[in-house]
């Protein structure tokens, strides 16, 4: 019997209130309200305990790339749990699923990525990446290279390293205490004064890295880290000029370039990784979320030859790893998930079919009187709520436009997220044309309702 059939909705809500501290939640506030209990899902839809069918325009948390209800993924997990539910990769052991996944990841990444280090999540991948970067420079006898440069409004997870490296001010106050980290401005054209063209602005934003390096001294800088497109920060799509200039600056100073691919990886942009989409060659890529389409937890770091050659040639133990590094069931699901992306040609679908289809419709939302800008790459997009689409004047913070819109959306059967007054979407890559139409219709309706409500 499914667990959901045990109790009524109100029983679940009461037990939730009594026992469950949720992530990223004001616990006092939630205690006074009631959670929405999600009981099952299929395709691109989730269902709540009231029986509402809701189009999941967020793929869970940017992760259910292959959609819900995939028996192939369930079977892959079941088979592996029966065969070998757990064994570690410490002490010179390994098992077929983690080895096979490593080979496959070597195939779908750029040629210089031949090795991978596994973790259980995106945050652990970020911690791993930091420790690996520091070890790399230590092994090269350049221990002064400790500084990692990230960006304001970046999201890199929620452990101490993730909270520190990310650029979220409220998180810094609650645990972003790690040293050797600096943040430069983000490439957010709509958030700028828009006096430059987007292409000029892209170069200008990248030059912030150059200035930071000159300020602290290149021999102190270990790495630059960025999400190819910032996800949780509000789907900040950099101008085309940005990433090539970042690459040039990193190369010029010999600094490691790291792309955090936790959202952009595994097809979200119509390529395997965001680095492929933007045509950059990074030295390390952190991944998680879409690698298993969220069916089981898994994360990792793709390690380019520049770094892995040093780790291997210089030797000495890297004192780092997790009990669940390369968990066999998670790796089995990831293998099947990559094969689904390949078998169903989902990357090509995002690039040439559903991507352009949704992008075109999404752009029509810009005609709404409270929308200042729309943007979308692959199946990852945002729209900016404004008081007036001519002057682009923003709503007052106290209006709570984003939150109002998000709540209206979910109550009308569509999940999208609000980041301030930016509404973001990232639906499963399996979204059909009819479902894309439904997403746009519901979005338009809720923009109307938002306008009336403020
Ligand atoms: C979600 C996310 C993380 C953190 O992943 P968790 O699995 O939640 O720890 C890190 N980086 C990016 C870009 C993310 O979107």
Coordinates of C-alpha atoms and ligand atoms in Angstrom, one line a residue:
X1 CA 0.0 0.0 0.0
X2 CA 1.3 3.4 -0.8
X3 CA 2.1 5.5 2.2
X4 CA -0.1 8.3 1.0
X5 CA -3.2 6.1 1.4
X6 CA -2.6 5.8 5.2
X7 CA -4.0 9.1 6.3
X8 CA -6.2 12.0 5.3
X9 CA -4.8 15.3 4.1
X10 CA -5.4 17.1 7.4
X11 CA -3.7 14.3 9.3
X12 CA -0.6 14.6 7.2
X13 CA -0.6 18.4 7.6
X14 CA -0.9 18.1 11.4
X15 CA 1.9 15.5 11.6
X16 CA 4.0 17.6 9.3
X17 CA 3.5 20.6 11.6
X18 CA 4.4 18.6 14.7
X19 CA 7.5 16.8 13.5
X20 CA 9.0 18.1 10.3
X21 CA 11.4 21.0 10.0
X22 CA 11.5 21.8 6.3
X23 CA 14.5 23.1 4.4
X24 CA 14.6 26.8 3.4
X25 CA 11.5 27.6 5.5
X26 CA 10.4 30.0 8.1
X27 CA 9.4 27.4 10.7
X28 CA 7.2 29.7 12.7
X29 CA 5.4 30.9 9.6
X30 CA 4.8 27.4 8.3
X31 CA 3.6 26.2 11.7
X32 CA 0.8 28.7 11.4
X33 CA -0.1 27.6 7.8
X34 CA -0.4 24.2 6.3
X35 CA 1.8 22.4 3.8
X36 CA 0.7 21.3 0.4
X37 CA 1.0 17.5 0.5
X38 CA 2.1 16.1 -2.8
X39 CA 1.1 12.5 -3.1
X40 CA 2.0 11.3 -6.6
X41 CA 3.2 12.4 -10.0
X42 CA 3.2 11.3 -13.6
X43 CA 4.8 12.8 -16.8
X44 CA 5.0 16.6 -16.1
X45 CA 2.2 16.7 -13.5
X46 CA 2.2 16.4 -9.8
X47 CA -0.9 15.7 -7.7
X48 CA -1.7 17.0 -4.2
X49 CA -3.7 15.4 -1.4
X50 CA -6.7 17.6 -2.4
X51 CA -6.7 15.9 -5.8
X52 CA -5.4 18.9 -7.7
X53 CA -3.4 18.2 -10.8
X54 CA -0.6 20.7 -11.1
X55 CA 1.8 21.2 -14.1
X56 CA 5.3 21.1 -12.7
X57 CA 7.0 24.0 -14.4
X58 CA 10.0 23.5 -12.1
X59 CA 10.8 19.8 -12.6
X60 CA 10.7 19.4 -8.8
X61 CA 13.7 21.5 -7.9
X62 CA 15.2 21.8 -11.4
X63 CA 15.9 18.1 -11.4
X64 CA 13.2 15.8 -12.9
X65 CA 14.6 16.3 -16.4
X66 CA 13.2 13.0 -17.8
X67 CA 9.8 13.6 -16.2
X68 CA 7.9 11.6 -13.5
X69 CA 6.6 8.0 -13.7
X70 CA 9.6 6.5 -15.5
X71 CA 9.4 2.7 -14.9
X72 CA 12.9 2.3 -16.5
X73 CA 14.5 4.4 -13.7
X74 CA 12.5 2.5 -11.0
X75 CA 13.5 -0.8 -12.5
X76 CA 17.2 0.2 -12.7
X77 CA 17.1 1.1 -9.0
X78 CA 15.3 -2.1 -8.0
X79 CA 17.6 -4.4 -9.9
X80 CA 20.6 -2.7 -8.4
X81 CA 19.2 -2.8 -4.9
X82 CA 18.6 -6.5 -5.2
X83 CA 22.0 -7.2 -6.6
X84 CA 24.2 -5.0 -4.4
X85 CA 22.3 -2.3 -2.4
X86 CA 25.5 -0.7 -1.0
X87 CA 29.2 -1.0 -1.0
X88 CA 31.8 1.8 -0.6
X89 CA 34.6 2.8 -2.9
X90 CA 37.1 3.4 -0.1
X91 CA 39.9 0.9 0.5
X92 CA 40.6 0.2 -3.1
X93 CA 37.1 -1.2 -3.8
X94 CA 34.7 -0.4 -6.6
X95 CA 31.5 -1.8 -8.2
X96 CA 30.2 -2.1 -11.7
X97 CA 27.5 0.7 -11.6
X98 CA 29.9 3.4 -10.5
X99 CA 32.6 2.3 -12.9
X100 CA 30.2 2.1 -15.8
X101 CA 28.7 5.5 -15.0
X102 CA 32.2 7.0 -14.9
X103 CA 32.9 5.6 -18.4
X104 CA 29.6 7.0 -19.7
X105 CA 30.2 10.4 -18.2
X106 CA 33.6 10.5 -19.9
X107 CA 31.7 9.9 -23.2
X108 CA 29.1 12.7 -22.8
X109 CA 31.5 15.4 -21.6
X110 CA 34.2 17.2 -23.5
X111 CA 37.3 15.1 -24.3
X112 CA 39.5 16.4 -21.5
X113 CA 37.1 15.1 -18.9
X114 CA 38.1 11.5 -18.4
X115 CA 37.5 11.2 -14.6
X116 CA 34.8 11.8 -12.1
X117 CA 34.6 12.1 -8.2
X118 CA 31.2 11.2 -6.8
X119 CA 29.2 12.8 -4.0
X120 CA 25.6 12.6 -2.8
X121 CA 24.5 16.2 -3.7
X122 CA 25.3 19.5 -5.4
X123 CA 26.5 21.0 -2.1
X124 CA 28.8 18.1 -1.5
X125 CA 30.1 18.5 -5.0
X126 CA 30.9 22.1 -4.3
X127 CA 32.8 21.2 -1.1
X128 CA 34.7 18.5 -3.0
X129 CA 35.5 21.0 -5.8
X130 CA 36.9 23.5 -3.2
X131 CA 39.0 20.9 -1.5
X132 CA 40.3 19.5 -4.8
X133 CA 41.2 23.0 -6.1
X134 CA 43.2 23.7 -2.9
X135 CA 44.9 20.4 -3.1
X136 CA 45.8 20.9 -6.8
X137 CA 47.6 24.1 -6.1
X138 CA 49.3 22.7 -3.0
X139 CA 50.6 19.8 -5.1
X140 CA 52.0 22.3 -7.6
X141 CA 53.8 24.0 -4.7
X142 CA 51.7 27.1 -5.1
X143 CA 50.0 27.0 -1.7
X144 CA 49.4 30.8 -1.8
X145 CA 46.8 30.3 -4.5
X146 CA 43.8 29.9 -2.1
X147 CA 41.3 32.5 -3.2
X148 CA 38.2 31.3 -5.0
X149 CA 36.2 34.0 -6.9
X150 CA 32.5 33.5 -7.2
X151 CA 29.6 35.9 -8.0
X152 CA 27.0 37.8 -6.1
X153 CA 23.5 36.2 -6.3
X154 CA 25.1 32.8 -7.3
X155 CA 23.7 29.6 -5.7
X156 CA 26.2 26.8 -4.9
X157 CA 24.3 24.9 -2.2
X158 CA 23.7 25.1 1.4
X159 CA 26.6 23.6 3.3
X160 CA 29.1 26.0 4.9
X161 CA 31.2 26.0 1.7
X162 CA 28.1 26.3 -0.5
X163 CA 26.7 29.2 1.5
X164 CA 30.1 30.9 1.5
X165 CA 30.8 30.5 -2.2
X166 CA 27.2 31.4 -3.2
X167 CA 26.4 35.0 -3.4
X168 CA 23.2 35.1 -1.3
X169 CA 23.5 37.8 1.4
X170 CA 20.9 36.2 3.8
X171 CA 22.8 32.9 3.6
X172 CA 26.1 34.6 4.3
X173 CA 24.6 35.9 7.6
X174 CA 23.7 32.3 8.6
X175 CA 26.8 30.4 7.9
X176 CA 28.8 31.8 5.0
X177 CA 31.9 32.0 7.1
X178 CA 34.5 30.3 5.0
X179 CA 37.5 32.4 4.2
X180 CA 39.4 32.7 0.9
X181 CA 36.3 33.6 -1.1
X182 CA 35.4 36.8 -2.9
X183 CA 32.4 37.7 -5.0
X184 CA 32.2 39.8 -8.1
X185 CA 29.0 41.3 -9.7
X186 CA 26.8 39.1 -11.8
X187 CA 26.1 39.4 -15.5
X188 CA 22.5 40.6 -15.0
X189 CA 21.7 43.0 -17.8
X190 CA 18.1 43.6 -16.9
X191 CA 19.2 44.4 -13.3
X192 CA 21.8 46.9 -14.6
X193 CA 21.0 50.5 -15.6
X194 CA 20.8 49.2 -19.2
X195 CA 22.9 52.0 -20.5
X196 CA 25.1 49.5 -22.4
X197 CA 24.0 47.1 -25.0
X198 CA 23.8 43.5 -23.7
X199 CA 27.0 42.5 -25.5
X200 CA 28.9 45.5 -24.1
X201 CA 27.5 44.7 -20.7
X202 CA 28.7 41.1 -21.0
X203 CA 32.3 42.2 -21.5
X204 CA 32.0 44.8 -18.7
X205 CA 30.7 42.1 -16.3
X206 CA 33.5 39.7 -17.2
X207 CA 36.1 42.5 -16.7
X208 CA 35.0 42.5 -13.0
X209 CA 37.0 39.2 -12.8
X210 CA 40.0 40.9 -14.3
X211 CA 39.8 43.8 -11.8
X212 CA 39.4 41.4 -8.8
X213 CA 42.4 39.4 -9.9
X214 CA 44.5 42.6 -10.3
X215 CA 43.3 43.8 -6.9
X216 CA 44.4 40.7 -5.0
X217 CA 47.2 39.5 -7.2
X218 CA 47.0 36.6 -9.7
X219 CA 49.4 34.5 -7.7
X220 CA 46.8 34.4 -4.9
X221 CA 43.9 33.3 -7.0
X222 CA 43.0 29.6 -7.3
X223 CA 39.8 29.5 -9.3
X224 CA 36.8 31.2 -10.7
X225 CA 33.4 29.5 -10.2
X226 CA 30.1 30.3 -12.0
X227 CA 26.9 28.7 -13.0
X228 CA 26.7 28.9 -16.8
X229 CA 23.2 30.4 -16.2
X230 CA 22.4 31.3 -12.6
X231 CA 19.4 29.2 -11.6
X232 CA 18.2 29.9 -8.1
X233 CA 19.3 33.5 -8.5
X234 CA 16.6 34.1 -11.1
X235 CA 17.7 32.5 -14.3
X236 CA 20.3 35.1 -15.1
X237 CA 21.3 34.4 -18.7
X238 CA 24.6 36.2 -19.4
X239 CA 25.1 38.0 -22.7
X240 CA 26.9 35.9 -25.4
X241 CA 30.1 37.9 -24.9
X242 CA 30.4 37.0 -21.2
X243 CA 31.7 33.4 -21.0
X244 CA 34.4 33.7 -23.7
X245 CA 35.8 36.7 -22.0
X246 CA 35.8 34.9 -18.6
X247 CA 37.6 32.0 -20.3
X248 CA 40.2 34.4 -21.7
X249 CA 40.8 36.0 -18.4
X250 CA 41.2 32.7 -16.5
X251 CA 43.6 31.4 -19.2
X252 CA 45.6 34.6 -19.2
X253 CA 46.3 34.2 -15.4
X254 CA 46.4 30.4 -15.3
X255 CA 43.4 30.3 -13.0
X256 CA 41.2 27.2 -12.9
X257 CA 37.8 27.8 -14.5
X258 CA 34.9 25.9 -12.8
X259 CA 31.3 25.6 -14.1
X260 CA 28.7 24.6 -11.6
X261 CA 26.5 22.5 -13.8
X262 CA 24.1 21.3 -11.2
X263 CA 21.1 22.8 -13.1
X264 CA 22.5 23.4 -16.6
X265 CA 23.8 19.9 -16.9
X266 CA 22.1 16.9 -18.4
X267 CA 20.1 18.6 -21.2
X268 CA 18.5 21.6 -19.6
X269 CA 20.0 23.9 -22.2
X270 CA 19.8 21.4 -25.1
X271 CA 23.4 20.4 -24.7
X272 CA 24.9 18.0 -22.2
X273 CA 26.4 20.8 -20.1
X274 CA 26.2 24.6 -19.9
X275 CA 29.9 24.8 -20.8
X276 CA 29.1 23.1 -24.1
X277 CA 26.2 25.5 -24.7
X278 CA 28.5 28.6 -24.1
X279 CA 31.5 27.0 -25.8
X280 CA 33.8 27.2 -22.9
X281 CA 36.3 24.6 -21.6
X282 CA 36.2 24.4 -17.8
X283 CA 38.7 22.5 -15.7
X284 CA 36.1 21.1 -13.2
X285 CA 32.3 20.7 -13.5
X286 CA 30.1 20.1 -10.5
X287 CA 26.9 18.3 -11.2
X288 CA 23.9 16.7 -9.3
X289 CA 20.1 17.2 -9.8
X290 CA 19.4 16.1 -13.4
X291 CA 22.1 13.4 -13.4
X292 CA 19.4 11.0 -12.0
X293 CA 16.4 13.2 -12.9
X294 CA 16.1 13.4 -9.1
X295 CA 14.9 9.8 -8.7
X296 CA 17.8 9.1 -6.3
X297 CA 20.4 11.5 -4.8
X298 CA 23.7 11.7 -6.6
X299 CA 26.3 14.4 -7.4
X300 CA 29.8 14.6 -8.5
X301 CA 32.7 16.6 -10.0
X302 CA 33.9 16.0 -13.5
X303 CA 37.7 16.4 -13.2
X304 CA 39.5 17.7 -16.3
X305 CA 42.9 16.2 -17.2
X306 CA 44.8 19.3 -16.1
X307 CA 43.7 18.6 -12.5
X308 CA 43.5 14.8 -12.5
X309 CA 47.0 14.5 -14.0
X310 CA 48.4 16.4 -11.1
X311 CA 46.4 14.5 -8.5
X312 CA 47.6 11.2 -10.0
X313 CA 51.2 12.0 -10.9
X314 CA 52.1 13.7 -7.6
X315 CA 50.3 11.0 -5.5
X316 CA 49.6 11.2 -1.8
X317 CA 46.2 10.5 -0.3
X318 CA 43.4 13.0 -0.9
X319 CA 41.7 12.8 2.5
X320 CA 38.2 13.3 1.1
X321 CA 35.1 11.3 0.3
X322 CA 31.7 10.3 1.4
X323 CA 30.0 7.1 2.6
X324 CA 27.7 7.4 -0.3
X325 CA 30.3 8.5 -3.0
X326 CA 29.2 6.5 -6.0
X327 CA 26.2 4.8 -4.4
X328 CA 25.4 1.8 -6.5
X329 CA 21.7 2.3 -6.8
X330 CA 22.1 6.0 -7.6
X331 CA 24.7 5.2 -10.2
X332 CA 22.4 2.6 -11.8
X333 CA 19.6 5.2 -12.1
X334 CA 22.0 7.7 -13.5
X335 CA 23.2 5.3 -16.2
X336 CA 19.6 4.6 -17.2
X337 CA 18.8 8.3 -17.1
X338 CA 21.6 9.2 -19.5
X339 CA 20.4 6.4 -21.8
X340 CA 16.9 7.8 -21.7
X341 CA 18.3 11.2 -22.7
X342 CA 20.1 9.5 -25.6
X343 CA 17.4 7.0 -26.6
X344 CA 14.7 9.7 -26.7
X345 CA 17.0 12.3 -28.2
X346 CA 15.8 14.7 -25.5
X347 CA 18.8 17.1 -26.0
X348 CA 18.0 17.6 -29.7
X349 CA 14.3 17.9 -28.7
X350 CA 15.2 20.8 -26.3
X351 CA 17.5 22.4 -28.9
X352 CA 15.3 22.1 -32.0
X353 CA 11.7 21.4 -31.0
X354 CA 10.2 22.0 -27.6
X355 CA 12.9 24.6 -26.7
X356 CA 12.2 26.9 -29.6
X357 CA 8.5 26.2 -29.3
X358 CA 8.2 27.2 -25.6
X359 CA 10.7 30.1 -26.1
X360 CA 8.6 31.7 -28.8
X361 CA 5.4 31.4 -26.6
X362 CA 7.3 32.6 -23.5
X363 CA 8.4 35.7 -25.4
X364 CA 4.7 36.6 -26.0
X365 CA 4.3 37.1 -22.2
X366 CA 6.4 40.2 -22.6
X367 CA 3.3 41.9 -24.1
X368 CA 1.6 41.7 -20.7
X369 CA 1.5 45.1 -18.9
X370 CA 3.3 43.9 -15.8
X371 CA 6.1 42.1 -17.6
X372 CA 9.3 44.0 -18.2
X373 CA 11.4 41.3 -19.8
X374 CA 11.2 37.6 -20.7
X375 CA 14.2 35.3 -21.4
X376 CA 14.7 31.6 -22.0
X377 CA 17.5 29.3 -23.1
X378 CA 16.7 25.6 -23.7
X379 CA 13.9 24.9 -21.1
X380 CA 15.1 27.4 -18.5
X381 CA 13.5 30.8 -18.4
X382 CA 12.4 33.8 -16.4
X383 CA 10.2 36.8 -16.6
X384 CA 10.5 40.1 -14.7
X385 CA 7.4 41.5 -13.1
X386 CA 7.3 45.3 -13.2
X387 CA 4.8 48.0 -12.2
X388 CA 4.8 49.4 -15.7
X389 CA 6.2 47.6 -18.8
X390 CA 7.0 51.0 -20.5
X391 CA 9.0 52.6 -17.8
X392 CA 10.2 49.3 -16.5
X393 CA 9.7 50.7 -13.0
X394 CA 9.7 47.8 -10.5
X395 CA 7.1 47.0 -7.9
X396 CA 7.8 48.1 -4.3
X397 CA 9.2 45.3 -2.2
X398 CA 6.2 45.6 0.1
X399 CA 3.9 44.8 -2.8
X400 CA 5.2 41.2 -2.8
X401 CA 4.4 40.8 -6.5
X402 CA 6.5 37.8 -7.0
X403 CA 5.0 35.9 -4.1
X404 CA 1.4 36.8 -5.0
X405 CA 2.0 35.7 -8.6
X406 CA 3.7 32.4 -7.5
X407 CA 0.7 31.6 -5.1
X408 CA -1.8 32.4 -7.8
X409 CA 0.1 30.1 -10.2
X410 CA 0.1 27.1 -8.0
X411 CA -3.6 27.6 -7.0
X412 CA -4.3 27.7 -10.8
X413 CA -2.4 24.5 -11.5
X414 CA 1.1 25.5 -12.4
X415 CA 4.3 25.5 -10.4
X416 CA 6.8 28.2 -11.1
X417 CA 9.1 29.9 -8.6
X418 CA 9.5 33.5 -7.6
X419 CA 12.9 34.9 -6.9
X420 CA 11.9 38.4 -5.7
X421 CA 9.8 39.7 -8.6
X422 CA 11.4 37.4 -11.1
X423 CA 9.3 34.4 -12.0
X424 CA 11.3 31.4 -13.2
X425 CA 10.5 28.1 -14.9
X426 CA 12.3 24.9 -15.9
X427 CA 9.8 22.2 -16.9
X428 CA 10.7 18.6 -17.6
X429 CA 12.5 18.1 -21.0
X430 CA 9.6 15.8 -22.0
X431 CA 7.1 18.7 -22.0
X432 CA 4.7 18.3 -25.0
X433 CA 3.5 21.1 -27.2
X434 CA 0.0 20.9 -25.7
X435 CA 1.6 21.1 -22.2
X436 CA 3.7 24.1 -23.2
X437 CA 0.4 25.8 -24.4
X438 CA -1.1 25.0 -21.1
X439 CA 1.9 26.5 -19.2
X440 CA 1.6 29.8 -21.2
X441 CA -2.1 30.0 -20.9
X442 CA -2.0 29.6 -17.1
X443 CA 1.0 32.0 -16.8
X444 CA -1.0 34.7 -18.8
X445 CA -4.1 34.2 -16.7
X446 CA -2.1 34.5 -13.4
X447 CA -0.3 37.6 -14.6
X448 CA -3.8 39.2 -15.1
X449 CA -4.8 38.0 -11.6
X450 CA -1.5 39.4 -10.1
X451 CA -2.1 42.7 -11.7
X452 CA -5.6 42.9 -10.2
X453 CA -4.4 41.7 -6.8
X454 CA -1.8 44.4 -6.3
Ligands
LIG1 C1 20.8 23.1 -6.3 C2 22.2 23.6 -6.6 C3 23.3 23.2 -5.8 C4 23.1 22.4 -4.5 O1 22.7 21.2 -4.7 P1 22.0 20.3 -3.5 O2 21.9 18.9 -4.1 O3 20.8 21.0 -3.1 O4 23.0 20.3 -2.4 C5 24.5 23.7 -6.1 N1 24.7 24.4 -7.2 C6 23.7 24.8 -8.0 C7 23.9 25.6 -9.3 C8 22.4 24.4 -7.7 O5 21.3 24.8 -8.5

